[in-house]
């Protein structure tokens, strides 16, 4: 029968009748703040990770030109932090580069200070361009140079300043979306503009990352005590790996930034790597459940992402690969890439996976 009569439509067991009564039932239970799982289950439990985030690149030439323009729009003091948020184009307006991480590029002009504060979100800096600026974290005043990786653990007081004569720009990555997912954000300001620093530049690296530890130190810290992992110390290690052929087919000659107390990740919510790709390297495909933020410290090349635009990167460009997207790197010359993700958080929760 092609067309159902009104009587048949209303008949018990007919499609129309079932849908109508189901909707009436849904409306009824909604008044009691309940909903049918069977209508939403397939979106909640997917067979594979799904993401609305996109692979994207921020070219340093654009970032630099536009953030220098912000120097004329607002002072560091007024802004508290003069940062351009790197917004994932798949999720504009969310202040996120991946679903769990915030990324931005910060500018401090000569003579400026970004006042001391602290918050439950953890931060890292990856220094891009400009010499003469410092960040002061937990009493250590650290000069920031190109390629330096700087830790600001949760609740660590931090202020930045630039007594030099060049604009200083760096990549900020924070776990704010992760902290805010748990609705657990706190922050506070201090009475003074700058914290008193009583540890000389490089103190925490020498004290904790030189094969010795302060006697009696407990070996349980869930965060690294090192404030700055300087590029000048990391780059020769990459060279050693290259020279002995310790080169991963996907990740190149890569080291993981470690907590020297226990070998764990630098922070519970974020983990980072730095990798050298020798000339002629053509990476094999890789994917993992952690969305990756990359920054290029040296060289240039491209990263091919399955089903998305190929990303072309050069020095100080920042790019993002969303979770579970297959990608591989094809540098055009010897290159160095920094990367950071939420992998430690996923591993702690037992949900991290990788594949090819
Ligand atoms: O430098 O303290 O990009 O608190 C976002 C929040 C930087 C910082 C950001 C921050 C900071
Ligand atoms: Fe901060």
XYZ file of C-alpha atoms and ligand atoms in Angstrom:
368
model
C 0.000 0.000 0.000
C 1.526 3.294 -1.137
C -0.280 5.833 0.995
C -1.342 5.274 4.592
C -4.725 6.576 5.616
C -5.078 8.838 8.615
C -6.553 5.967 10.565
C -3.621 3.714 9.723
C -1.074 6.469 10.637
C -2.620 6.829 14.036
C -2.903 3.080 14.496
C -0.879 1.599 17.331
C 2.512 0.316 16.052
C 2.629 2.483 12.875
C 5.843 4.468 12.185
C 4.164 7.841 12.534
C 2.489 6.825 15.720
C 5.705 5.488 17.239
C 7.648 8.660 16.395
C 4.861 10.837 17.696
C 4.554 8.993 20.969
C 8.331 8.786 21.375
C 8.582 12.547 20.989
C 5.781 13.005 23.484
C 7.675 10.717 25.854
C 10.930 12.661 25.327
C 9.077 15.904 26.040
C 7.648 14.390 29.183
C 10.959 13.161 30.622
C 12.719 16.432 29.647
C 10.585 18.178 32.265
C 12.271 15.922 34.809
C 15.767 16.641 33.339
C 16.152 13.274 31.711
C 16.830 12.310 28.101
C 16.990 9.105 26.057
C 20.562 7.855 25.701
C 19.642 5.844 22.588
C 19.136 9.065 20.613
C 22.696 10.327 21.361
C 24.756 7.216 22.067
C 26.417 7.044 18.630
C 27.787 10.565 19.065
C 29.108 9.783 22.545
C 30.787 6.453 21.863
C 32.399 6.701 18.434
C 34.305 3.780 16.905
C 37.244 6.142 16.251
C 38.189 9.627 17.500
C 36.202 12.400 15.830
C 37.358 16.014 15.795
C 36.045 19.314 14.499
C 39.545 20.788 14.821
C 41.578 21.257 11.646
C 45.229 21.034 10.735
C 46.475 24.624 10.398
C 49.642 26.701 10.212
C 50.430 30.199 11.457
C 53.242 31.675 9.352
C 55.666 33.675 11.468
C 55.857 36.490 8.906
C 52.116 37.124 9.445
C 52.191 36.579 13.203
C 55.151 38.918 13.655
C 53.729 41.714 11.489
C 50.326 41.533 13.197
C 51.554 41.231 16.774
C 53.988 44.124 16.306
C 50.915 46.096 15.236
C 49.293 45.122 18.570
C 52.247 46.895 20.190
C 50.622 50.143 19.011
C 47.108 49.087 20.026
C 47.686 48.098 23.659
C 50.541 48.110 26.189
C 51.705 44.948 27.938
C 50.580 46.466 31.243
C 47.055 47.250 30.015
C 46.711 43.859 28.366
C 48.187 41.964 31.353
C 49.552 39.643 28.637
C 49.824 40.921 25.046
C 49.054 37.699 23.223
C 47.485 36.840 19.892
C 45.448 33.676 20.390
C 46.115 31.032 17.727
C 42.548 29.974 17.065
C 41.967 26.648 15.423
C 40.045 27.462 12.208
C 37.718 24.500 12.837
C 36.629 26.037 16.168
C 36.884 29.840 15.971
C 35.968 31.797 19.094
C 36.936 29.034 21.512
C 40.488 30.268 22.279
C 41.773 26.789 21.554
C 44.331 25.302 19.212
C 43.168 21.781 20.100
C 40.238 20.767 22.272
C 42.531 20.573 25.325
C 45.156 23.267 24.672
C 45.446 27.007 24.230
C 48.205 28.465 22.053
C 49.192 32.079 21.545
C 52.109 34.263 20.570
C 53.205 36.837 23.142
C 55.036 40.110 22.519
C 57.073 42.083 25.047
C 58.538 45.332 23.786
C 61.769 46.850 25.107
C 61.143 48.444 28.503
C 57.910 46.576 29.168
C 56.971 44.337 32.090
C 54.162 41.764 32.221
C 53.267 41.728 35.891
C 53.576 38.765 38.219
C 50.552 36.522 38.617
C 49.765 32.826 39.025
C 47.007 30.471 38.022
C 46.002 26.830 38.135
C 46.609 26.511 34.396
C 50.141 25.420 33.485
C 52.089 27.167 30.744
C 55.074 26.570 28.554
C 56.947 29.077 26.414
C 58.867 28.215 23.283
C 61.060 31.175 22.420
C 60.755 32.397 18.849
C 62.489 35.720 18.149
C 64.258 38.570 19.932
C 66.999 38.633 22.571
C 67.095 40.457 25.877
C 63.759 39.439 27.398
C 63.390 37.286 30.487
C 60.739 35.353 32.276
C 60.914 35.040 36.040
C 59.377 31.829 37.392
C 59.390 30.752 41.041
C 62.294 33.021 41.894
C 64.482 32.174 38.873
C 65.024 34.913 36.317
C 65.635 33.223 32.982
C 66.876 34.858 29.791
C 64.875 33.612 26.802
C 66.687 32.770 23.598
C 65.472 31.252 20.326
C 64.520 27.591 20.841
C 64.464 27.711 24.649
C 61.673 25.678 26.281
C 60.403 27.246 29.498
C 58.159 25.724 32.157
C 55.584 27.570 34.214
C 53.947 24.841 36.296
C 50.518 25.343 37.814
C 50.366 27.953 40.577
C 53.974 29.057 39.875
C 54.313 32.860 40.123
C 55.588 34.316 36.840
C 56.340 37.707 35.309
C 58.047 38.665 32.072
C 60.170 41.662 31.162
C 62.317 43.087 28.413
C 65.228 45.291 29.496
C 66.827 44.742 26.052
C 66.381 46.640 22.812
C 64.574 44.108 20.595
C 60.894 43.094 20.553
C 60.641 39.578 22.022
C 58.083 37.058 20.748
C 57.381 33.553 21.945
C 54.847 30.753 21.685
C 52.668 30.207 24.753
C 50.896 26.882 25.207
C 48.604 26.511 28.214
C 46.263 23.791 29.434
C 43.447 26.270 30.163
C 40.835 24.266 28.194
C 41.764 21.184 30.236
C 41.567 23.040 33.570
C 38.327 24.705 32.485
C 36.899 21.362 31.394
C 37.053 20.453 35.075
C 35.849 23.974 36.022
C 38.841 24.169 38.354
C 40.419 27.527 37.439
C 41.916 29.804 40.080
C 44.229 32.786 39.627
C 45.651 35.641 41.645
C 47.724 38.793 41.397
C 50.402 40.025 43.754
C 50.895 43.461 45.260
C 54.258 43.939 43.573
C 54.772 44.138 39.779
C 57.727 41.771 39.712
C 58.612 38.913 42.007
C 61.859 39.027 43.915
C 64.286 36.677 42.212
C 66.911 34.916 44.295
C 68.006 32.207 41.840
C 70.447 33.082 39.079
C 69.707 32.363 35.427
C 70.021 28.633 34.698
C 70.023 27.663 38.369
C 67.309 24.997 38.208
C 68.798 23.308 35.107
C 72.240 23.020 36.698
C 70.860 22.016 40.071
C 68.414 19.336 38.923
C 69.363 18.257 35.381
C 73.098 17.592 35.678
C 73.032 13.999 36.953
C 72.909 14.974 40.602
C 69.993 16.024 42.788
C 69.886 18.010 45.998
C 70.474 15.449 48.746
C 67.323 14.130 50.357
C 65.032 15.395 47.595
C 61.937 13.189 47.300
C 61.724 11.396 43.919
C 57.997 11.850 43.490
C 57.431 15.257 41.886
C 54.711 15.253 39.211
C 56.350 18.260 37.535
C 59.880 19.151 36.557
C 61.859 21.509 38.802
C 63.701 22.819 35.713
C 62.535 26.255 34.544
C 64.435 26.555 31.249
C 65.614 23.759 28.953
C 67.905 25.952 26.806
C 68.220 25.273 23.088
C 71.990 25.616 23.462
C 71.933 22.457 25.650
C 69.385 20.495 23.598
C 70.683 21.122 20.092
C 74.039 19.287 20.605
C 72.104 16.241 21.922
C 70.083 16.117 18.690
C 73.367 16.290 16.789
C 74.627 13.265 18.761
C 71.505 11.251 17.880
C 71.880 12.191 14.228
C 75.538 11.168 14.175
C 74.863 7.743 15.707
C 71.857 7.118 13.459
C 69.310 7.131 16.285
C 66.592 8.405 14.000
C 62.977 7.277 14.332
C 61.276 6.654 10.967
C 58.320 8.816 12.012
C 59.706 11.278 14.551
C 63.306 11.804 13.440
C 66.098 12.181 16.004
C 63.767 13.074 18.862
C 64.160 13.631 22.592
C 61.421 14.000 25.150
C 61.709 16.832 27.668
C 61.855 14.931 30.960
C 61.379 15.626 34.627
C 64.899 14.780 35.910
C 63.485 13.687 39.275
C 61.655 10.648 37.897
C 61.976 10.638 34.107
C 58.302 11.527 33.752
C 56.778 14.273 31.626
C 57.577 17.901 32.446
C 54.040 18.490 33.673
C 51.000 16.261 34.311
C 48.904 17.926 31.617
C 51.416 18.655 28.838
C 54.445 16.911 27.394
C 56.953 18.106 24.820
C 59.627 16.888 22.417
C 62.302 18.327 20.209
C 63.315 16.529 17.017
C 65.940 16.907 14.341
C 65.195 15.698 10.827
C 68.327 15.091 8.775
C 68.534 16.310 5.185
C 66.630 13.922 2.900
C 64.415 12.528 5.723
C 61.013 11.373 4.488
C 58.881 10.422 7.464
C 56.524 7.451 7.722
C 52.878 7.966 8.599
C 51.917 8.370 12.230
C 48.825 9.191 14.228
C 47.978 9.429 17.908
C 45.065 10.516 20.059
C 46.891 13.647 21.234
C 46.563 16.699 18.997
C 50.063 18.049 18.368
C 51.256 21.655 18.318
C 54.526 22.045 16.423
C 56.935 24.983 16.181
C 59.842 25.065 13.749
C 63.183 26.052 15.314
C 65.341 25.462 12.224
C 64.973 24.637 8.548
C 61.874 24.332 6.425
C 59.707 21.633 4.922
C 56.200 20.283 4.798
C 53.930 18.013 6.794
C 51.383 16.009 4.827
C 48.116 15.432 6.708
C 45.700 12.809 5.403
C 42.501 14.409 4.122
C 43.713 17.940 4.881
C 45.878 20.633 3.346
C 49.618 20.030 3.275
C 51.320 22.284 5.794
C 54.391 24.205 4.670
C 56.561 25.352 7.543
C 59.686 27.437 8.079
C 61.506 28.943 11.049
C 59.172 30.098 13.874
C 56.025 28.913 12.093
C 53.543 27.154 14.378
C 51.245 24.384 13.169
C 48.721 21.986 14.646
C 47.701 18.401 13.795
C 44.370 17.330 15.334
C 43.991 13.969 17.127
C 44.082 10.746 15.100
C 44.909 12.454 11.781
C 47.599 10.576 9.850
C 50.593 12.734 9.011
C 54.213 12.573 8.000
C 57.032 15.080 7.836
C 59.047 15.906 4.737
C 61.720 18.474 5.568
C 63.413 20.178 2.616
C 66.684 20.524 4.517
C 67.984 19.602 7.964
C 65.255 20.876 10.277
C 64.315 21.007 13.945
C 60.708 20.814 15.191
C 59.503 21.367 18.739
C 56.192 19.713 19.630
C 53.810 19.721 22.566
C 50.573 17.908 23.361
C 48.291 16.654 26.140
C 49.770 13.139 25.933
C 50.733 12.919 29.649
C 47.151 13.717 30.656
C 45.765 11.074 28.297
C 48.334 8.518 29.476
C 47.501 9.210 33.116
C 43.843 8.539 32.281
C 44.716 5.407 30.293
C 43.152 6.594 27.017
C 46.201 7.483 24.891
C 46.714 5.471 21.690
C 49.001 5.661 18.681
C 48.998 4.029 15.276
C 50.129 4.366 11.706
O 52.340 34.732 30.062
O 51.345 34.464 31.946
O 49.280 33.314 26.551
O 48.789 33.820 31.937
C 47.919 33.212 28.476
C 47.810 33.344 29.849
C 50.217 33.855 28.631
C 51.339 34.421 30.722
C 49.135 33.457 27.878
C 48.908 33.714 30.612
C 50.120 33.985 29.994
Fe 50.237 33.530 33.255
